XYZ file of C-alpha atoms in Angstrom:
634
model
C 0.000 0.000 0.000
C 1.387 3.389 -1.024
C 0.473 6.749 0.541
C 1.945 10.168 1.486
C 2.693 10.814 -2.227
C 1.388 14.369 -2.036
C 2.224 15.083 1.579
C 2.057 13.574 5.043
C -1.460 12.912 6.313
C -2.377 11.832 9.816
C -4.932 9.128 10.544
C -6.175 6.256 8.410
C -4.200 6.243 5.131
C -7.104 4.559 3.362
C -9.182 7.739 3.777
C -8.346 9.865 0.763
C -8.409 13.632 0.913
C -11.737 14.805 -0.530
C -11.595 16.187 -4.037
C -12.686 19.782 -4.469
C -16.467 19.972 -4.445
C -16.861 16.390 -3.192
C -16.668 16.856 0.566
C -20.049 15.126 0.782
C -22.710 14.652 -1.887
C -25.872 16.603 -1.211
C -28.951 14.693 -0.129
C -30.818 15.955 -3.166
C -29.868 14.561 -6.536
C -28.565 17.082 -9.052
C -30.505 17.623 -12.249
C -27.749 16.014 -14.324
C -25.023 13.453 -13.592
C -22.469 11.669 -15.727
C -23.272 8.165 -14.448
C -26.410 7.080 -12.636
C -26.308 3.606 -11.096
C -29.691 2.102 -10.246
C -29.423 -0.487 -7.481
C -26.948 -1.219 -4.676
C -26.536 -4.950 -5.038
C -23.039 -6.399 -5.443
C -22.869 -5.435 -9.129
C -23.944 -1.859 -8.495
C -21.526 -1.339 -5.618
C -18.511 -2.784 -7.442
C -19.208 -0.274 -10.201
C -19.776 2.560 -7.728
C -16.571 1.706 -5.859
C -14.531 1.944 -9.061
C -16.077 5.224 -10.147
C -15.876 6.743 -6.656
C -12.135 7.209 -7.138
C -12.725 9.445 -10.189
C -13.486 13.049 -9.187
C -13.356 14.253 -12.786
C -16.989 13.311 -13.367
C -20.156 12.884 -11.306
C -21.479 9.482 -10.270
C -24.611 8.898 -8.210
C -26.281 5.724 -6.973
C -29.977 5.296 -6.189
C -31.554 2.438 -4.236
C -35.206 1.678 -3.550
C -34.499 0.311 -0.056
C -34.443 2.749 2.847
C -30.858 1.885 3.753
C -28.026 -0.593 3.253
C -28.785 -4.299 2.962
C -28.826 -5.943 6.396
C -29.285 -9.629 5.559
C -28.059 -10.831 2.187
C -29.034 -14.088 0.528
C -25.896 -14.728 -1.528
C -22.793 -15.908 0.305
C -20.316 -17.758 -1.934
C -17.265 -15.697 -2.916
C -15.235 -17.366 -5.662
C -11.440 -17.281 -5.838
C -11.626 -14.893 -8.785
C -13.769 -12.476 -6.764
C -11.272 -12.504 -3.893
C -8.579 -11.638 -6.460
C -10.743 -8.721 -7.562
C -11.232 -7.567 -3.957
C -7.445 -7.554 -3.581
C -7.375 -4.924 -6.344
C -9.595 -2.754 -4.104
C -7.360 -3.428 -1.094
C -10.208 -5.308 0.596
C -9.148 -8.964 0.401
C -7.401 -9.126 3.786
C -10.541 -7.954 5.550
C -12.677 -10.374 3.582
C -10.351 -13.314 4.271
C -10.162 -12.529 7.985
C -13.928 -12.545 8.433
C -15.039 -15.196 5.945
C -15.344 -18.946 6.251
C -12.748 -20.633 4.024
C -13.948 -23.516 1.885
C -10.897 -25.734 1.481
C -12.462 -29.113 0.785
C -15.689 -30.722 -0.366
C -16.860 -34.048 0.997
C -19.354 -36.441 -0.559
C -21.947 -38.564 1.199
C -24.157 -41.238 -0.352
C -26.378 -44.115 0.786
C -24.588 -46.888 2.638
C -24.544 -49.976 0.433
C -25.308 -52.181 3.445
C -28.225 -50.052 4.650
C -29.496 -47.484 2.144
C -31.506 -45.679 4.808
C -28.198 -44.414 6.186
C -25.594 -42.149 4.576
C -21.829 -42.549 4.684
C -18.886 -40.448 3.540
C -17.437 -41.712 0.262
C -15.065 -39.037 -0.990
C -13.148 -35.868 -0.289
C -11.516 -33.395 -2.683
C -9.835 -30.021 -2.553
C -12.518 -27.427 -3.211
C -10.233 -25.296 -5.378
C -6.876 -26.759 -6.358
C -3.957 -24.647 -5.184
C -2.683 -24.182 -8.719
C -5.890 -22.354 -9.731
C -5.398 -19.291 -7.538
C -3.456 -18.004 -4.562
C -6.841 -16.982 -3.144
C -9.337 -19.362 -1.492
C -13.050 -19.857 -2.083
C -14.759 -18.235 0.916
C -18.216 -17.675 2.385
C -19.426 -14.371 3.789
C -22.834 -12.760 3.927
C -23.633 -10.562 0.945
C -24.535 -7.692 3.251
C -21.037 -7.695 4.754
C -19.435 -7.824 1.325
C -21.490 -4.830 0.286
C -20.554 -2.986 3.473
C -16.863 -3.276 2.555
C -17.615 -1.581 -0.761
C -19.780 1.109 0.834
C -16.993 1.987 3.246
C -14.500 2.049 0.362
C -16.741 4.565 -1.393
C -17.025 6.704 1.755
C -13.217 6.901 1.967
C -12.766 7.749 -1.701
C -11.957 11.249 -3.017
C -15.623 11.748 -3.998
C -17.090 10.496 -0.689
C -19.725 8.674 -2.733
C -22.730 7.207 -0.922
C -26.088 5.960 -2.239
C -29.311 7.953 -2.280
C -31.749 5.557 -0.616
C -35.526 5.424 -0.931
C -35.634 6.055 -4.684
C -36.724 3.593 -7.358
C -36.422 3.953 -11.115
C -39.772 4.078 -12.876
C -38.620 4.575 -16.454
C -35.566 5.310 -18.565
C -35.728 7.173 -21.869
C -32.834 7.745 -24.266
C -32.966 10.800 -26.509
C -30.974 11.423 -29.671
C -29.255 14.657 -28.691
C -27.827 16.584 -25.760
C -24.907 16.152 -23.395
C -27.136 14.221 -20.970
C -29.413 12.259 -23.301
C -30.792 9.744 -20.794
C -33.800 10.801 -18.714
C -34.504 8.677 -15.632
C -37.780 9.078 -13.750
C -37.359 8.327 -10.048
C -40.101 7.765 -7.483
C -39.602 8.083 -3.712
C -40.572 4.751 -2.149
C -41.781 6.523 0.978
C -44.145 8.751 -0.979
C -43.701 12.081 -2.656
C -43.337 13.599 -6.089
C -41.461 11.906 -8.903
C -38.337 13.581 -10.219
C -36.313 13.317 -13.402
C -32.544 13.073 -13.449
C -30.600 13.329 -16.674
C -27.438 11.335 -17.251
C -24.799 10.607 -19.836
C -24.878 6.934 -18.890
C -27.212 4.779 -16.813
C -26.410 1.349 -15.409
C -29.251 -0.859 -14.214
C -28.188 -3.230 -11.457
C -31.719 -3.331 -10.091
C -32.350 -7.068 -9.999
C -34.428 -9.615 -11.869
C -37.442 -7.271 -12.037
C -35.286 -4.474 -13.424
C -37.153 -1.355 -14.504
C -34.048 -0.272 -16.419
C -34.059 -3.492 -18.435
C -37.747 -3.157 -19.189
C -37.305 0.458 -20.283
C -34.748 -0.458 -22.944
C -36.831 -3.328 -24.250
C -34.663 -6.215 -23.081
C -36.277 -9.387 -21.760
C -35.007 -12.287 -19.683
C -35.430 -15.383 -21.805
C -35.126 -18.975 -20.649
C -36.838 -21.783 -18.803
C -37.902 -22.913 -15.379
C -36.617 -26.395 -14.575
C -39.671 -27.299 -12.449
C -37.426 -28.381 -9.602
C -37.642 -26.746 -6.172
C -35.068 -26.255 -3.464
C -35.412 -24.862 0.020
C -32.559 -22.853 1.473
C -32.048 -21.872 5.079
C -29.333 -20.380 7.252
C -29.451 -22.009 10.663
C -27.743 -22.391 14.000
C -28.002 -26.057 14.975
C -26.629 -28.800 17.176
C -25.745 -31.964 15.245
C -23.546 -35.021 15.354
C -23.020 -34.910 11.595
C -19.183 -34.904 11.495
C -18.759 -32.667 8.438
C -20.952 -29.783 9.565
C -17.977 -27.391 9.037
C -17.021 -28.725 5.587
C -18.842 -28.148 2.311
C -20.798 -31.340 1.748
C -22.748 -32.825 -1.160
C -25.145 -35.325 0.403
C -27.285 -37.828 -1.509
C -29.867 -39.900 0.304
C -31.569 -42.949 -1.160
C -35.156 -41.751 -1.033
C -35.393 -38.435 0.844
C -33.607 -36.096 -1.559
C -30.269 -34.323 -1.547
C -28.596 -31.586 0.477
C -25.795 -29.210 -0.339
C -24.356 -28.075 2.985
C -22.297 -24.875 3.139
C -20.594 -23.792 6.390
C -20.939 -20.063 6.950
C -18.757 -17.402 8.514
C -18.449 -17.162 12.294
C -17.808 -20.824 13.065
C -21.407 -21.776 13.934
C -23.738 -20.716 11.134
C -24.507 -23.183 8.323
C -26.548 -23.028 5.121
C -28.552 -25.973 3.820
C -29.873 -26.288 0.284
C -32.626 -28.885 0.654
C -33.954 -30.785 -2.353
C -37.765 -30.546 -2.569
C -38.023 -32.463 -5.826
C -39.965 -31.941 -9.027
C -42.587 -29.197 -8.999
C -46.107 -29.923 -10.177
C -47.064 -26.738 -12.075
C -50.495 -26.914 -10.477
C -48.939 -26.845 -6.993
C -46.351 -24.131 -7.605
C -47.703 -21.714 -4.971
C -47.933 -24.498 -2.415
C -44.281 -25.452 -2.954
C -43.145 -21.843 -2.712
C -44.904 -21.555 0.648
C -43.240 -24.629 2.114
C -42.712 -23.836 5.820
C -39.302 -23.951 7.453
C -40.445 -26.845 9.612
C -40.879 -28.951 6.485
C -37.381 -28.110 5.259
C -35.957 -29.130 8.628
C -37.905 -32.382 8.520
C -36.533 -33.234 5.058
C -32.997 -32.327 6.124
C -33.244 -34.553 9.187
C -34.312 -37.487 7.018
C -31.546 -36.935 4.489
C -28.901 -36.822 7.254
C -30.001 -40.107 8.887
C -28.499 -41.669 11.014
C -27.183 -38.296 12.177
C -29.334 -35.873 14.112
C -30.055 -32.207 13.432
C -31.483 -30.017 16.189
C -32.167 -26.567 14.720
C -31.922 -23.875 17.404
C -32.456 -20.767 15.294
C -33.447 -19.967 11.707
C -31.818 -16.797 10.440
C -33.287 -16.918 6.940
C -35.374 -19.343 4.948
C -36.753 -19.400 1.402
C -37.937 -21.722 -1.355
C -37.103 -21.194 -5.012
C -37.508 -22.941 -8.313
C -34.478 -23.523 -10.450
C -34.626 -21.242 -13.493
C -32.084 -20.016 -15.989
C -32.679 -16.836 -17.966
C -30.496 -14.350 -19.858
C -31.073 -11.323 -22.075
C -29.757 -11.233 -25.636
C -27.752 -8.042 -25.047
C -26.564 -6.009 -22.072
C -27.055 -2.485 -23.412
C -29.643 -0.385 -25.231
C -28.192 -0.643 -28.750
C -30.078 -2.965 -31.136
C -27.859 -5.649 -32.641
C -28.241 -4.180 -36.124
C -27.302 -0.663 -34.941
C -23.934 -1.329 -33.301
C -21.957 0.492 -35.990
C -24.319 3.487 -35.983
C -25.326 3.978 -32.335
C -23.395 4.312 -29.091
C -24.644 2.628 -25.909
C -26.038 4.864 -23.180
C -27.816 2.380 -20.905
C -26.324 -0.832 -19.538
C -27.652 -3.673 -17.411
C -25.665 -6.007 -15.171
C -26.114 -8.834 -12.688
C -29.597 -10.238 -12.075
C -31.026 -7.575 -14.378
C -29.655 -9.576 -17.310
C -29.017 -13.130 -16.066
C -30.631 -15.296 -13.378
C -29.919 -18.887 -12.366
C -29.829 -21.237 -9.403
C -27.890 -20.433 -6.249
C -26.118 -23.714 -5.517
C -23.135 -23.228 -7.836
C -22.375 -19.955 -6.059
C -21.952 -18.042 -9.307
C -24.656 -15.374 -9.327
C -23.122 -12.731 -7.088
C -19.656 -13.446 -8.469
C -20.541 -13.197 -12.150
C -22.593 -10.075 -11.416
C -19.619 -8.334 -9.829
C -17.395 -9.357 -12.727
C -19.941 -7.736 -15.065
C -19.416 -4.320 -13.563
C -15.697 -4.804 -12.941
C -15.583 -5.140 -16.735
C -17.752 -2.064 -17.300
C -16.376 0.339 -14.696
C -12.929 1.028 -16.104
C -14.396 1.431 -19.583
C -16.870 4.076 -18.441
C -14.109 5.895 -16.570
C -11.777 5.837 -19.586
C -14.474 7.323 -21.833
C -15.589 9.992 -19.358
C -11.995 11.011 -18.653
C -11.347 11.410 -22.372
C -8.783 8.595 -22.477
C -10.786 6.316 -24.793
C -13.345 6.710 -27.538
C -17.011 5.979 -26.636
C -16.978 3.012 -29.038
C -15.058 1.198 -26.289
C -18.381 0.787 -24.468
C -19.655 -1.644 -27.114
C -17.186 -4.188 -25.744
C -19.069 -4.525 -22.440
C -22.074 -6.383 -23.856
C -19.956 -8.125 -26.477
C -17.719 -9.615 -23.767
C -20.115 -10.223 -20.890
C -23.254 -11.556 -22.601
C -21.458 -14.714 -23.849
C -20.079 -15.235 -20.328
C -23.632 -15.137 -18.945
C -24.793 -17.572 -21.633
C -22.022 -19.980 -20.638
C -23.110 -19.588 -17.020
C -26.688 -20.500 -17.912
C -25.544 -23.613 -19.775
C -23.316 -24.636 -16.876
C -26.057 -23.987 -14.338
C -28.522 -26.203 -16.193
C -26.056 -29.072 -16.060
C -25.084 -28.361 -12.462
C -28.676 -28.117 -11.240
C -29.661 -31.322 -13.022
C -26.872 -33.353 -11.473
C -27.387 -31.830 -8.020
C -31.105 -32.607 -8.134
C -30.732 -36.204 -9.282
C -31.091 -39.108 -6.851
C -28.208 -41.550 -6.435
C -28.294 -44.660 -8.580
C -29.536 -47.754 -6.793
C -27.284 -50.714 -7.683
C -30.267 -53.041 -7.223
C -32.536 -50.980 -9.459
C -30.461 -49.400 -12.256
C -33.632 -48.954 -14.299
C -34.672 -46.118 -11.967
C -31.845 -43.910 -13.267
C -30.135 -41.269 -11.190
C -26.520 -40.202 -10.788
C -23.752 -42.443 -9.593
C -22.194 -40.735 -6.546
C -18.782 -41.229 -8.118
C -20.006 -39.255 -11.138
C -21.109 -36.443 -8.823
C -17.650 -36.241 -7.260
C -16.005 -36.344 -10.690
C -18.261 -33.523 -11.881
C -17.302 -31.373 -8.885
C -13.631 -31.923 -9.685
C -14.032 -31.121 -13.393
C -16.027 -27.987 -12.577
C -13.440 -26.597 -10.162
C -12.094 -23.968 -12.553
C -15.613 -22.786 -13.358
C -16.859 -22.597 -9.775
C -13.636 -20.803 -8.797
C -14.644 -18.100 -11.294
C -11.604 -18.735 -13.476
C -13.116 -20.208 -16.630
C -13.813 -16.903 -18.395
C -11.717 -16.372 -21.486
C -12.437 -13.421 -23.741
C -11.908 -14.042 -27.466
C -9.665 -12.012 -29.727
C -11.156 -8.581 -30.406
C -10.596 -4.865 -29.857
C -9.240 -5.416 -26.335
C -7.754 -8.898 -26.716
C -4.829 -9.705 -28.975
C -4.127 -12.781 -31.060
C -2.093 -15.737 -29.850
C 0.891 -15.921 -32.210
C 3.303 -15.111 -29.356
C 1.503 -17.028 -26.600
C 4.431 -19.462 -26.273
C 6.589 -16.681 -24.812
C 4.444 -16.757 -21.657
C 2.425 -19.972 -21.763
C 1.106 -19.578 -18.225
C -0.508 -16.215 -18.936
C -3.314 -17.239 -21.263
C -4.449 -14.443 -23.552
C -8.058 -13.571 -22.734
C -7.937 -15.191 -19.267
C -7.314 -13.492 -15.960
C -3.700 -12.757 -14.998
C -2.557 -15.695 -12.843
C -0.403 -14.264 -10.074
C 2.795 -15.821 -8.710
C 5.259 -15.008 -5.904
C 8.059 -12.476 -6.461
C 10.476 -10.344 -4.422
C 10.303 -6.565 -4.748
C 13.845 -5.469 -5.456
C 13.968 -2.127 -3.629
C 12.898 -3.414 -0.202
C 13.220 -7.225 -0.553
C 9.547 -7.674 0.260
C 7.994 -11.000 -0.829
C 4.586 -10.563 -2.424
C 2.365 -11.767 -5.231
C 2.955 -9.991 -8.517
C -0.763 -9.798 -9.288
C -1.359 -7.926 -6.044
C 0.313 -4.784 -7.352
C -2.694 -4.443 -9.676
C -5.086 -1.825 -8.285
C -8.678 -1.094 -9.336
C -7.589 2.294 -10.655
C -8.337 2.010 -14.372
C -4.683 1.671 -15.407
C -3.309 -0.903 -17.821
C -0.339 -2.985 -16.677
C 2.681 -3.985 -18.727
C 4.523 -6.847 -17.021
C 7.896 -7.000 -18.770
C 9.711 -10.284 -18.076
C 13.420 -9.943 -18.762
C 15.317 -11.817 -21.417
C 18.472 -13.710 -20.394
C 20.774 -10.677 -20.648
C 18.070 -8.048 -19.887
C 19.262 -6.158 -22.986
C 15.892 -6.417 -24.739
C 14.116 -5.462 -21.527
C 16.202 -2.319 -21.071
C 15.808 -1.377 -24.730
C 12.021 -1.646 -24.329
C 12.037 0.438 -21.149
C 14.170 3.102 -22.802
C 11.814 3.291 -25.785
C 8.745 3.470 -23.539
C 10.313 6.308 -21.546
C 11.736 8.408 -24.386
C 10.231 7.691 -27.798
C 7.457 10.001 -29.095
C 5.704 6.883 -30.384
C 5.737 5.219 -26.958
C 2.188 4.425 -25.772
C 3.057 5.941 -22.404
C 4.083 9.253 -23.941
C 1.231 9.250 -26.462
C -1.656 8.345 -24.175
C -0.714 9.799 -20.773
C -1.817 13.409 -20.168
C 1.090 15.780 -19.615
C -0.091 16.700 -16.102
C -0.703 13.101 -14.974
C 1.607 10.673 -13.215
C 3.547 8.579 -15.761
C 1.910 5.320 -14.624
C -1.678 6.596 -14.453
C -2.716 5.176 -17.842
C -0.100 2.467 -18.510
C 1.802 1.117 -15.506
C 5.052 -0.743 -16.332
C 6.510 -3.409 -14.038
C 9.695 -5.368 -14.755
C 10.564 -8.857 -13.549
C 14.246 -9.789 -13.725
C 15.666 -13.296 -13.813
C 18.432 -12.494 -11.316
C 17.942 -12.545 -7.580
C 17.043 -9.271 -5.894
C 20.447 -9.032 -4.184
C 22.194 -9.126 -7.556
C 20.506 -5.940 -8.821
C 21.421 -2.436 -7.673
C 18.402 -0.177 -7.317
C 20.260 2.897 -8.555
C 21.138 1.014 -11.769
C 17.507 0.413 -12.714
C 16.192 2.177 -15.834
C 14.457 5.490 -15.173
C 11.041 4.113 -16.140
C 11.276 1.768 -13.144
C 11.981 4.724 -10.837
C 9.302 7.168 -11.986
C 8.878 10.542 -10.329
C 5.304 11.198 -9.223
C 3.021 13.539 -7.358
C 3.465 17.225 -6.548
C 6.922 16.686 -5.017
C 8.260 14.439 -7.786
C 8.877 11.599 -5.332
C 10.417 8.372 -6.651
C 8.247 5.243 -6.830
C 10.477 2.294 -5.900
C 7.869 -0.418 -6.404
C 8.213 -1.204 -10.132
C 10.958 -3.869 -10.257
C 10.866 -7.490 -9.076
C 12.881 -10.707 -8.957
C 11.816 -14.342 -8.562
C 11.108 -15.507 -5.022
C 13.580 -18.334 -4.267
C 11.460 -19.524 -1.348
C 8.420 -20.313 -3.520
C 9.871 -23.617 -4.747
C 9.600 -22.684 -8.422
C 10.297 -19.190 -9.650
C 7.781 -17.179 -11.635
C 9.570 -17.737 -14.946
C 9.148 -21.506 -14.580
C 5.709 -21.332 -12.955
C 4.246 -19.282 -15.783
C 6.258 -20.671 -18.685
C 8.219 -17.514 -19.528
C 10.782 -17.874 -22.316
C 14.061 -17.312 -20.452
C 16.056 -16.527 -23.586
C 13.734 -13.974 -25.187
C 11.643 -12.806 -22.239
C 8.039 -11.646 -22.725
C 5.781 -8.628 -22.449
C 2.415 -9.413 -20.862
C -0.241 -6.727 -21.368
C -2.970 -6.791 -18.691
C -6.247 -4.890 -18.752
C -7.535 -2.793 -15.845
C -9.902 -5.669 -14.933
C -6.941 -8.081 -14.553
C -7.409 -9.988 -17.837
C -4.440 -10.735 -20.084
C -4.907 -8.683 -23.240
C -1.780 -9.648 -25.140
C 1.562 -11.447 -25.016
C 4.280 -9.890 -27.166
C 8.046 -10.084 -27.675
C 9.991 -7.412 -25.810
C 10.946 -5.801 -29.109
C 7.432 -5.771 -30.673
C 7.140 -2.001 -30.445
C 4.932 -1.477 -33.483
C 2.531 -4.172 -32.299
C 2.324 -2.625 -28.834
C 1.713 0.839 -30.213
C -0.903 -0.494 -32.629
C -2.704 -2.384 -29.866
C -3.174 0.626 -27.604
C -3.973 2.809 -30.592
C -7.127 0.766 -31.183
C -8.965 2.294 -28.241
C -6.897 4.924 -26.401
C -6.961 8.563 -27.511
C -3.775 10.536 -28.068
C -3.375 12.789 -25.025
C -0.662 15.066 -26.382
C -1.713 15.868 -29.935
């Protein structure tokens, strides 16, 4: 964590000095804003948190509830989401409070007595090679509170305007603020209209923003019901603190998820196929019935429920919209997007795979830096087309995965004596969990080649940094202070691109690249960074040497790795790294870096690998950034 760049400041260093005019947003909404976010779910707050650090434009957030969420329903936080929270500086708090899911155990009917269950398997929940971050469980309300507090500490002191719901959204053809949003106070009172340059609807499955732009959730209901409840209970079930997939012979299935705090547990209880004529009856299943089913599934173990914190019944359904913005498919080349939807507003699915909240937050992590780049004049508005183009296929993949996941989770175990009855072999269930590990960890997304993703002709230079996939961190040593850390953890949610330059054997190509980036008029850093901005504010360069950190003198590093920043021109010493000898395998071997030629890994602001290039591919690097960034010094 870096601070004091522009002067010593007492107190909490995470509280930024307020930007001029942003000491505290007024209670009344202004007539016009640059970005209006509708909804304070996880997707809305991830977007708001990103934009709260940008005082150059106005962001406001409206929420129909009277205040912050107190009891959330989502709880699973995938490894990829924890990586994202590290970019906000929030992962340590999340990891301290959350319940870590390290393993999954499997229970099925005992072959000697099928009325009883027995443990039959155990696997790592997320293999260590997938991510340095664990899969964790924490209440959605707490997760959102972290983001709200981040916003309060930001330069804009952003906080939501509660008690307002969107009634309609209209996009006009002209004007600086072409989107008119009609808002209604939920506590009564007159409607008001706020104009905006951009509107983002993160207002849930019944989204008024989605309806206003003519998008519809399309898909099916699987006619299978599950009850879910968070409980405090006394039990002799031995795996009550381990994620458990439990199949009973005749009573249904349970997915058991231990919750944060050491005592709380969530049960997803299989209620079976839904008769369409009894849909309302199933939805009104009382908690006592869910407990009764759970007790039967867990036999011979006992379950004495002491307190029910939350309980609900839902039908499995998978729906997605065909596009995530207001531009018709046949108008993409002629019309710029002004309204976007994210999260449940554009995709809904079952809860058991733990993907909904995570994919929703990744939606707006994708969108936020793009909006900021356009509003700050760093990128052309056409960049915003890439949001729907990249995220809608991800949601479609999620729907397809969820259908498969829900089907296998809702199937009874095969009975060896009655194979004609069908079902799922418990061994198949365990195998499916193992195969799905990358997906449930949130690490399966891979964006295809396009405006923001390069082609793969140089992928072999850095085989472990897959183009289009998220940047897979690895341990390094920071040269200036010998601090061991993860390279990916230097990536902040600040809208900057990262160039990770891995040295060639002699470091000659590396130093030639760094010299060109620092001095050449055609350098992307010189072309696209405003003259009055810090040199790493748009494109942040980090170098990783092959030598040990004790073999490199700090004062011999190229000037680009010792940039002068802030109002005092202080030197940033945190740009150069060496392999960590204590990690067992250094980063060059772990991530398949070509030791002879080195590699340049280009990483987007949302932590996805955009390109892998040779260290001397200057024209290709300049051409890549020239696709979407605007020349700042012309």
